[in-house]
């Protein structure tokens, strides 16, 4: 089952399920007090609960997913929204060898911290974004005004219920300022958490079974003036940790009343000479989930 969150003129936000290429709406943000996903994630088995709800409710007229994917973020046309309502977005770091090496290279004096966390039992976890900092498909992601070296981080992102059950997957972009995090590891929250520093979408793939670690292919491409300026790929089987292990650490003495998204780390880092520029377009493709595409902005 694939869950889609989109905006429809006159109706506002709506949630639909994908059947073949068509999204069938069955709940509106307004009708659910802006908390449809939050209430779903409070069920012991959210995927079963959704299947039951969907069987009972009257489905609205369908809309083509391709049309939504191609639509600009414009209040006059139906377009995709980030697939969340009240969830926090958490992130894991240094879960791939490539990220460990990149962090050690960029870091002025903090290199051994990254080396140690890669091998340690306890993973690096941090709060990446609250819902208002998250962009949906085709909406801008941002590079900070006060940063000179910025990258997208393409990350398989797990959806977790309020009791810590892995219930689905989406694509995430953990946009980061490498010069700020490299200057001092204590600056990490500023390198990671700011407006439009995170993108999620285009859909949530809900799984009926918990599967520890799917071998998801992840490809990042970056376009500049219509030409490709970077392309790189990885697979989640290169991760040093399992999704379930990361989620178990996230749940320790934590509360996730609305469920949460957990970005599982990047395994693709462009070379040190590369920085994002305003006007670039970032595409992150995962065959099972589609493509998350976002233009890059900076400044006012
Ligand atoms: O420690 C810095 C963060 C690393 C990160 O975000 C990643 O590996 O994806
Ligand atoms: Mg990251």
mmCIF file of C-alpha atoms and ligand atoms in Angstrom:
data_model
loop_
_atom_site.group_PDB
_atom_site.id
_atom_site.type_symbol
_atom_site.label_atom_id
_atom_site.label_comp_id
_atom_site.label_asym_id
_atom_site.label_seq_id
_atom_site.Cartn_x
_atom_site.Cartn_y
_atom_site.Cartn_z
ATOM 1 C CA UNK A 1 0.000 0.000 0.000
ATOM 2 C CA UNK A 2 1.313 3.450 -0.894
ATOM 3 C CA UNK A 3 0.042 6.469 0.979
ATOM 4 C CA UNK A 4 0.021 9.893 -0.679
ATOM 5 C CA UNK A 5 -0.482 13.326 0.906
ATOM 6 C CA UNK A 6 -1.515 16.048 -1.498
ATOM 7 C CA UNK A 7 -3.149 19.440 -1.799
ATOM 8 C CA UNK A 8 -6.303 19.956 -3.770
ATOM 9 C CA UNK A 9 -7.668 23.483 -4.489
ATOM 10 C CA UNK A 10 -10.905 24.039 -2.561
ATOM 11 C CA UNK A 11 -10.288 21.007 -0.349
ATOM 12 C CA UNK A 12 -6.845 21.577 1.149
ATOM 13 C CA UNK A 13 -4.654 18.678 2.246
ATOM 14 C CA UNK A 14 -5.897 15.141 1.597
ATOM 15 C CA UNK A 15 -4.582 11.617 2.105
ATOM 16 C CA UNK A 16 -5.068 8.974 -0.556
ATOM 17 C CA UNK A 17 -3.979 5.454 -1.382
ATOM 18 C CA UNK A 18 -2.339 4.598 -4.666
ATOM 19 C CA UNK A 19 -4.040 1.969 -6.795
ATOM 20 C CA UNK A 20 -2.089 1.356 -9.987
ATOM 21 C CA UNK A 21 -1.331 4.939 -11.097
ATOM 22 C CA UNK A 22 -4.287 6.600 -9.403
ATOM 23 C CA UNK A 23 -4.465 8.173 -5.952
ATOM 24 C CA UNK A 24 -7.851 7.623 -4.274
ATOM 25 C CA UNK A 25 -8.466 10.135 -1.483
ATOM 26 C CA UNK A 26 -10.195 8.899 1.655
ATOM 27 C CA UNK A 27 -9.397 11.501 4.357
ATOM 28 C CA UNK A 28 -8.863 15.253 4.433
ATOM 29 C CA UNK A 29 -6.546 17.131 6.773
ATOM 30 C CA UNK A 30 -9.499 19.304 7.794
ATOM 31 C CA UNK A 31 -11.737 16.297 8.552
ATOM 32 C CA UNK A 32 -8.997 14.764 10.737
ATOM 33 C CA UNK A 33 -7.978 17.966 12.544
ATOM 34 C CA UNK A 34 -4.659 17.883 10.663
ATOM 35 C CA UNK A 35 -3.723 14.643 12.417
ATOM 36 C CA UNK A 36 -4.651 11.743 10.130
ATOM 37 C CA UNK A 37 -1.177 10.165 10.080
ATOM 38 C CA UNK A 38 -0.699 10.861 13.761
ATOM 39 C CA UNK A 39 -3.893 8.980 14.678
ATOM 40 C CA UNK A 40 -3.006 6.106 12.350
ATOM 41 C CA UNK A 41 0.430 5.754 13.955
ATOM 42 C CA UNK A 42 -1.152 5.323 17.393
ATOM 43 C CA UNK A 43 -2.723 1.972 16.432
ATOM 44 C CA UNK A 44 -0.800 -1.151 17.502
ATOM 45 C CA UNK A 45 -0.682 -2.217 13.846
ATOM 46 C CA UNK A 46 -1.180 0.923 11.708
ATOM 47 C CA UNK A 47 -0.997 -0.887 8.376
ATOM 48 C CA UNK A 48 -3.792 -3.306 9.311
ATOM 49 C CA UNK A 49 -5.803 -0.391 10.732
ATOM 50 C CA UNK A 50 -5.471 1.542 7.482
ATOM 51 C CA UNK A 51 -6.517 -1.462 5.395
ATOM 52 C CA UNK A 52 -9.643 -1.773 7.567
ATOM 53 C CA UNK A 53 -10.454 1.965 7.361
ATOM 54 C CA UNK A 54 -9.897 2.031 3.629
ATOM 55 C CA UNK A 55 -12.237 -0.948 3.136
ATOM 56 C CA UNK A 56 -15.063 0.927 4.924
ATOM 57 C CA UNK A 57 -14.844 4.499 3.661
ATOM 58 C CA UNK A 58 -16.159 5.945 0.471
ATOM 59 C CA UNK A 59 -13.267 6.751 -1.819
ATOM 60 C CA UNK A 60 -13.135 10.074 -3.561
ATOM 61 C CA UNK A 61 -12.556 10.557 -7.243
ATOM 62 C CA UNK A 62 -9.051 9.488 -8.187
ATOM 63 C CA UNK A 63 -6.210 11.696 -9.361
ATOM 64 C CA UNK A 64 -3.189 10.583 -11.392
ATOM 65 C CA UNK A 65 0.066 10.253 -9.432
ATOM 66 C CA UNK A 66 2.036 11.337 -12.511
ATOM 67 C CA UNK A 67 -0.009 14.539 -12.628
ATOM 68 C CA UNK A 68 0.737 15.207 -8.952
ATOM 69 C CA UNK A 69 4.443 14.436 -9.374
ATOM 70 C CA UNK A 70 4.714 16.898 -12.257
ATOM 71 C CA UNK A 71 2.674 19.659 -10.612
ATOM 72 C CA UNK A 72 4.325 22.823 -9.264
ATOM 73 C CA UNK A 73 3.709 23.873 -5.671
ATOM 74 C CA UNK A 74 0.922 26.260 -6.641
ATOM 75 C CA UNK A 75 -2.342 26.769 -4.708
ATOM 76 C CA UNK A 76 -4.311 26.709 -7.985
ATOM 77 C CA UNK A 77 -3.360 23.140 -8.927
ATOM 78 C CA UNK A 78 -3.381 19.793 -7.103
ATOM 79 C CA UNK A 79 0.173 18.993 -5.975
ATOM 80 C CA UNK A 80 2.042 16.719 -3.596
ATOM 81 C CA UNK A 81 2.680 17.611 0.044
ATOM 82 C CA UNK A 82 5.291 16.178 2.386
ATOM 83 C CA UNK A 83 3.803 12.900 3.671
ATOM 84 C CA UNK A 84 3.495 13.939 7.309
ATOM 85 C CA UNK A 85 1.367 15.945 9.731
ATOM 86 C CA UNK A 86 2.595 16.094 13.354
ATOM 87 C CA UNK A 87 5.625 13.801 13.226
ATOM 88 C CA UNK A 88 9.142 14.774 14.241
ATOM 89 C CA UNK A 89 11.902 13.795 11.829
ATOM 90 C CA UNK A 90 14.919 12.158 13.454
ATOM 91 C CA UNK A 91 18.136 11.174 11.721
ATOM 92 C CA UNK A 92 21.006 8.753 12.141
ATOM 93 C CA UNK A 93 24.534 9.727 11.111
ATOM 94 C CA UNK A 94 27.707 7.941 10.079
ATOM 95 C CA UNK A 95 25.920 4.687 9.283
ATOM 96 C CA UNK A 96 27.870 4.158 6.012
ATOM 97 C CA UNK A 97 31.655 4.005 5.541
ATOM 98 C CA UNK A 98 31.406 6.828 2.950
ATOM 99 C CA UNK A 99 29.854 9.168 5.501
ATOM 100 C CA UNK A 100 32.482 8.307 8.114
ATOM 101 C CA UNK A 101 35.311 9.143 5.689
ATOM 102 C CA UNK A 102 33.648 12.393 4.519
ATOM 103 C CA UNK A 103 33.044 13.548 8.099
ATOM 104 C CA UNK A 104 36.651 12.799 9.124
ATOM 105 C CA UNK A 105 37.973 14.727 6.115
ATOM 106 C CA UNK A 106 35.830 17.809 6.695
ATOM 107 C CA UNK A 107 36.315 17.949 10.442
ATOM 108 C CA UNK A 108 38.831 20.339 11.972
ATOM 109 C CA UNK A 109 40.060 18.243 14.915
ATOM 110 C CA UNK A 110 36.840 16.267 15.517
ATOM 111 C CA UNK A 111 37.676 13.413 13.114
ATOM 112 C CA UNK A 112 38.082 10.679 15.702
ATOM 113 C CA UNK A 113 34.552 11.246 17.033
ATOM 114 C CA UNK A 114 33.162 10.108 13.699
ATOM 115 C CA UNK A 115 35.496 7.131 13.543
ATOM 116 C CA UNK A 116 34.400 6.088 17.020
ATOM 117 C CA UNK A 117 30.675 6.504 16.471
ATOM 118 C CA UNK A 118 30.790 4.399 13.303
ATOM 119 C CA UNK A 119 32.081 1.427 15.324
ATOM 120 C CA UNK A 120 30.333 2.115 18.624
ATOM 121 C CA UNK A 121 27.295 0.190 19.824
ATOM 122 C CA UNK A 122 25.350 3.458 20.352
ATOM 123 C CA UNK A 123 24.558 5.172 17.024
ATOM 124 C CA UNK A 124 24.565 8.889 16.337
ATOM 125 C CA UNK A 125 20.922 10.052 16.430
ATOM 126 C CA UNK A 126 19.700 13.620 16.250
ATOM 127 C CA UNK A 127 16.442 15.535 15.864
ATOM 128 C CA UNK A 128 16.546 16.697 12.230
ATOM 129 C CA UNK A 129 13.280 18.564 11.735
ATOM 130 C CA UNK A 130 9.877 19.438 13.049
ATOM 131 C CA UNK A 131 7.031 19.370 10.480
ATOM 132 C CA UNK A 132 7.282 23.090 9.658
ATOM 133 C CA UNK A 133 10.898 22.635 8.504
ATOM 134 C CA UNK A 134 10.046 19.836 6.047
ATOM 135 C CA UNK A 135 9.534 20.381 2.300
ATOM 136 C CA UNK A 136 7.450 18.094 0.128
ATOM 137 C CA UNK A 137 8.180 17.065 -3.470
ATOM 138 C CA UNK A 138 8.995 19.977 -5.824
ATOM 139 C CA UNK A 139 9.094 22.434 -2.913
ATOM 140 C CA UNK A 140 12.427 24.173 -2.244
ATOM 141 C CA UNK A 141 15.146 22.898 0.028
ATOM 142 C CA UNK A 142 17.427 25.574 1.415
ATOM 143 C CA UNK A 143 21.112 26.254 1.858
ATOM 144 C CA UNK A 144 21.940 28.543 4.755
ATOM 145 C CA UNK A 145 22.973 32.132 4.091
ATOM 146 C CA UNK A 146 25.917 31.748 6.463
ATOM 147 C CA UNK A 147 27.287 28.509 4.996
ATOM 148 C CA UNK A 148 29.635 28.094 2.023
ATOM 149 C CA UNK A 149 29.827 24.290 1.628
ATOM 150 C CA UNK A 150 26.476 22.535 1.395
ATOM 151 C CA UNK A 151 25.281 19.138 0.236
ATOM 152 C CA UNK A 152 22.113 17.102 -0.047
ATOM 153 C CA UNK A 153 22.130 13.776 1.823
ATOM 154 C CA UNK A 154 19.937 11.107 0.184
ATOM 155 C CA UNK A 155 18.597 8.840 2.927
ATOM 156 C CA UNK A 156 16.209 5.938 3.096
ATOM 157 C CA UNK A 157 13.722 7.067 5.717
ATOM 158 C CA UNK A 158 11.726 4.786 7.967
ATOM 159 C CA UNK A 159 8.258 5.589 9.321
ATOM 160 C CA UNK A 160 7.864 4.477 12.923
ATOM 161 C CA UNK A 161 4.638 4.137 14.916
ATOM 162 C CA UNK A 162 4.229 5.630 18.392
ATOM 163 C CA UNK A 163 5.180 2.251 19.879
ATOM 164 C CA UNK A 164 8.320 1.968 17.742
ATOM 165 C CA UNK A 165 7.029 -0.356 15.042
ATOM 166 C CA UNK A 166 8.532 0.130 11.571
ATOM 167 C CA UNK A 167 5.488 0.610 9.353
ATOM 168 C CA UNK A 168 6.778 2.110 6.114
ATOM 169 C CA UNK A 169 9.438 3.828 4.053
ATOM 170 C CA UNK A 170 9.928 7.076 2.196
ATOM 171 C CA UNK A 171 12.821 9.066 0.728
ATOM 172 C CA UNK A 172 14.524 11.799 2.734
ATOM 173 C CA UNK A 173 17.003 14.584 2.018
ATOM 174 C CA UNK A 174 19.084 15.621 5.054
ATOM 175 C CA UNK A 175 20.428 18.901 3.600
ATOM 176 C CA UNK A 176 23.598 19.789 5.505
ATOM 177 C CA UNK A 177 26.251 22.494 5.769
ATOM 178 C CA UNK A 178 29.610 20.736 5.736
ATOM 179 C CA UNK A 179 31.655 23.811 6.644
ATOM 180 C CA UNK A 180 29.578 24.441 9.779
ATOM 181 C CA UNK A 181 29.626 20.826 11.013
ATOM 182 C CA UNK A 182 33.312 20.552 10.022
ATOM 183 C CA UNK A 183 34.336 23.622 12.030
ATOM 184 C CA UNK A 184 33.174 22.082 15.300
ATOM 185 C CA UNK A 185 30.980 18.991 15.971
ATOM 186 C CA UNK A 186 29.061 21.092 18.534
ATOM 187 C CA UNK A 187 27.725 23.135 15.601
ATOM 188 C CA UNK A 188 25.943 20.065 14.205
ATOM 189 C CA UNK A 189 22.409 21.282 15.055
ATOM 190 C CA UNK A 190 23.059 24.506 13.111
ATOM 191 C CA UNK A 191 24.465 22.556 10.159
ATOM 192 C CA UNK A 192 21.398 20.335 10.093
ATOM 193 C CA UNK A 193 18.310 22.061 11.499
ATOM 194 C CA UNK A 194 16.947 25.210 9.873
ATOM 195 C CA UNK A 195 14.036 26.145 7.632
ATOM 196 C CA UNK A 196 13.576 23.850 4.615
ATOM 197 C CA UNK A 197 16.606 21.774 5.607
ATOM 198 C CA UNK A 198 14.692 18.537 5.132
ATOM 199 C CA UNK A 199 12.602 17.043 2.331
ATOM 200 C CA UNK A 200 10.433 13.912 2.421
ATOM 201 C CA UNK A 201 8.359 12.079 -0.196
ATOM 202 C CA UNK A 202 6.971 11.464 -2.702
ATOM 203 C CA UNK A 203 4.953 8.625 -1.105
ATOM 204 C CA UNK A 204 5.023 6.388 1.977
ATOM 205 C CA UNK A 205 5.284 2.709 1.165
ATOM 206 C CA UNK A 206 3.433 0.995 4.014
ATOM 207 C CA UNK A 207 4.608 -2.500 4.764
ATOM 208 C CA UNK A 208 2.404 -5.148 6.342
ATOM 209 C CA UNK A 209 5.419 -6.959 7.772
ATOM 210 C CA UNK A 210 8.430 -5.586 9.561
ATOM 211 C CA UNK A 211 11.396 -6.253 7.338
ATOM 212 C CA UNK A 212 14.651 -5.412 9.033
ATOM 213 C CA UNK A 213 16.654 -4.079 6.172
ATOM 214 C CA UNK A 214 15.549 -4.114 2.571
ATOM 215 C CA UNK A 215 18.268 -3.775 0.006
ATOM 216 C CA UNK A 216 17.076 -0.402 -1.320
ATOM 217 C CA UNK A 217 19.075 1.204 -4.148
ATOM 218 C CA UNK A 218 19.465 4.977 -3.656
ATOM 219 C CA UNK A 219 20.644 7.284 -6.459
ATOM 220 C CA UNK A 220 21.371 10.977 -6.073
ATOM 221 C CA UNK A 221 21.599 13.254 -9.120
ATOM 222 C CA UNK A 222 22.083 17.010 -9.041
ATOM 223 C CA UNK A 223 21.197 19.235 -12.010
ATOM 224 C CA UNK A 224 22.601 22.695 -12.656
ATOM 225 C CA UNK A 225 21.339 24.792 -15.578
ATOM 226 C CA UNK A 226 19.723 21.675 -17.058
ATOM 227 C CA UNK A 227 22.937 19.575 -16.967
ATOM 228 C CA UNK A 228 23.860 16.834 -14.509
ATOM 229 C CA UNK A 229 26.705 17.998 -12.240
ATOM 230 C CA UNK A 230 26.759 15.056 -9.835
ATOM 231 C CA UNK A 231 25.493 11.498 -9.776
ATOM 232 C CA UNK A 232 26.166 8.784 -7.215
ATOM 233 C CA UNK A 233 24.521 5.650 -5.850
ATOM 234 C CA UNK A 234 24.520 3.371 -2.867
ATOM 235 C CA UNK A 235 22.445 0.548 -1.442
ATOM 236 C CA UNK A 236 21.128 0.182 2.094
ATOM 237 C CA UNK A 237 22.964 -3.148 2.320
ATOM 238 C CA UNK A 238 26.117 -0.978 2.742
ATOM 239 C CA UNK A 239 24.835 0.276 6.113
ATOM 240 C CA UNK A 240 26.716 -0.762 9.199
ATOM 241 C CA UNK A 241 23.477 -0.952 11.229
ATOM 242 C CA UNK A 242 19.985 -2.306 10.675
ATOM 243 C CA UNK A 243 16.870 -0.138 10.620
ATOM 244 C CA UNK A 244 15.515 -2.073 13.614
ATOM 245 C CA UNK A 245 18.665 -1.365 15.631
ATOM 246 C CA UNK A 246 18.454 2.379 14.894
ATOM 247 C CA UNK A 247 14.757 2.430 15.838
ATOM 248 C CA UNK A 248 15.441 0.573 19.084
ATOM 249 C CA UNK A 249 17.915 3.331 20.096
ATOM 250 C CA UNK A 250 15.452 6.037 19.053
ATOM 251 C CA UNK A 251 12.817 4.541 21.354
ATOM 252 C CA UNK A 252 15.019 4.479 24.484
ATOM 253 C CA UNK A 253 13.408 6.729 27.082
ATOM 254 C CA UNK A 254 11.783 8.677 24.283
ATOM 255 C CA UNK A 255 8.178 9.523 23.465
ATOM 256 C CA UNK A 256 6.846 9.694 19.922
ATOM 257 C CA UNK A 257 3.148 10.434 20.460
ATOM 258 C CA UNK A 258 2.573 11.040 16.735
ATOM 259 C CA UNK A 259 5.025 8.430 15.463
ATOM 260 C CA UNK A 260 8.163 9.698 13.713
ATOM 261 C CA UNK A 261 10.333 9.516 10.630
ATOM 262 C CA UNK A 262 13.890 8.267 11.033
ATOM 263 C CA UNK A 263 16.383 9.115 8.279
ATOM 264 C CA UNK A 264 18.930 6.305 8.226
ATOM 265 C CA UNK A 265 22.073 8.144 7.094
ATOM 266 C CA UNK A 266 23.783 8.928 3.829
ATOM 267 C CA UNK A 267 26.027 6.653 1.801
ATOM 268 C CA UNK A 268 26.478 9.176 -1.036
ATOM 269 C CA UNK A 269 28.637 12.251 -0.477
ATOM 270 C CA UNK A 270 29.843 14.354 -3.446
ATOM 271 C CA UNK A 271 33.597 15.085 -3.596
ATOM 272 C CA UNK A 272 35.023 17.827 -1.386
ATOM 273 C CA UNK A 273 35.121 20.304 -4.303
ATOM 274 C CA UNK A 274 31.329 20.154 -4.680
ATOM 275 C CA UNK A 275 28.842 22.500 -3.065
ATOM 276 C CA UNK A 276 25.153 23.005 -3.811
ATOM 277 C CA UNK A 277 24.196 26.314 -5.413
ATOM 278 C CA UNK A 278 20.833 28.086 -5.499
ATOM 279 C CA UNK A 279 18.974 27.006 -8.643
ATOM 280 C CA UNK A 280 20.315 23.423 -8.496
ATOM 281 C CA UNK A 281 17.742 20.638 -8.571
ATOM 282 C CA UNK A 282 18.250 17.574 -6.366
ATOM 283 C CA UNK A 283 16.751 14.219 -7.401
ATOM 284 C CA UNK A 284 16.836 11.211 -5.098
ATOM 285 C CA UNK A 285 15.568 7.980 -6.661
ATOM 286 C CA UNK A 286 14.658 4.719 -4.910
ATOM 287 C CA UNK A 287 12.986 2.317 -7.373
ATOM 288 C CA UNK A 288 10.316 1.100 -4.899
ATOM 289 C CA UNK A 289 9.459 4.666 -3.807
ATOM 290 C CA UNK A 290 9.896 6.928 -6.846
ATOM 291 C CA UNK A 291 11.882 10.155 -7.095
ATOM 292 C CA UNK A 292 12.062 12.985 -4.568
ATOM 293 C CA UNK A 293 12.844 16.152 -6.552
ATOM 294 C CA UNK A 294 13.527 19.541 -4.967
ATOM 295 C CA UNK A 295 14.940 22.837 -6.260
ATOM 296 C CA UNK A 296 17.543 24.549 -4.081
ATOM 297 C CA UNK A 297 17.149 28.116 -2.745
ATOM 298 C CA UNK A 298 19.232 30.444 -0.601
ATOM 299 C CA UNK A 299 18.524 33.849 0.876
ATOM 300 C CA UNK A 300 15.282 35.809 1.005
HETATM 301 O O1 LIG B 1 27.677 13.486 12.073
HETATM 302 C C1 LIG B 1 27.230 14.069 11.152
HETATM 303 C C2 LIG B 1 25.995 13.702 10.478
HETATM 304 C C3 LIG B 1 26.165 12.636 9.461
HETATM 305 C C4 LIG B 1 24.947 12.368 8.676
HETATM 306 O O2 LIG B 1 23.976 13.102 8.666
HETATM 307 C C5 LIG B 1 24.907 11.158 7.850
HETATM 308 O O3 LIG B 1 25.807 10.326 7.890
HETATM 309 O O4 LIG B 1 23.930 11.016 7.120
HETATM 310 MG MG1 LIG B 2 22.519 12.592 7.113
#
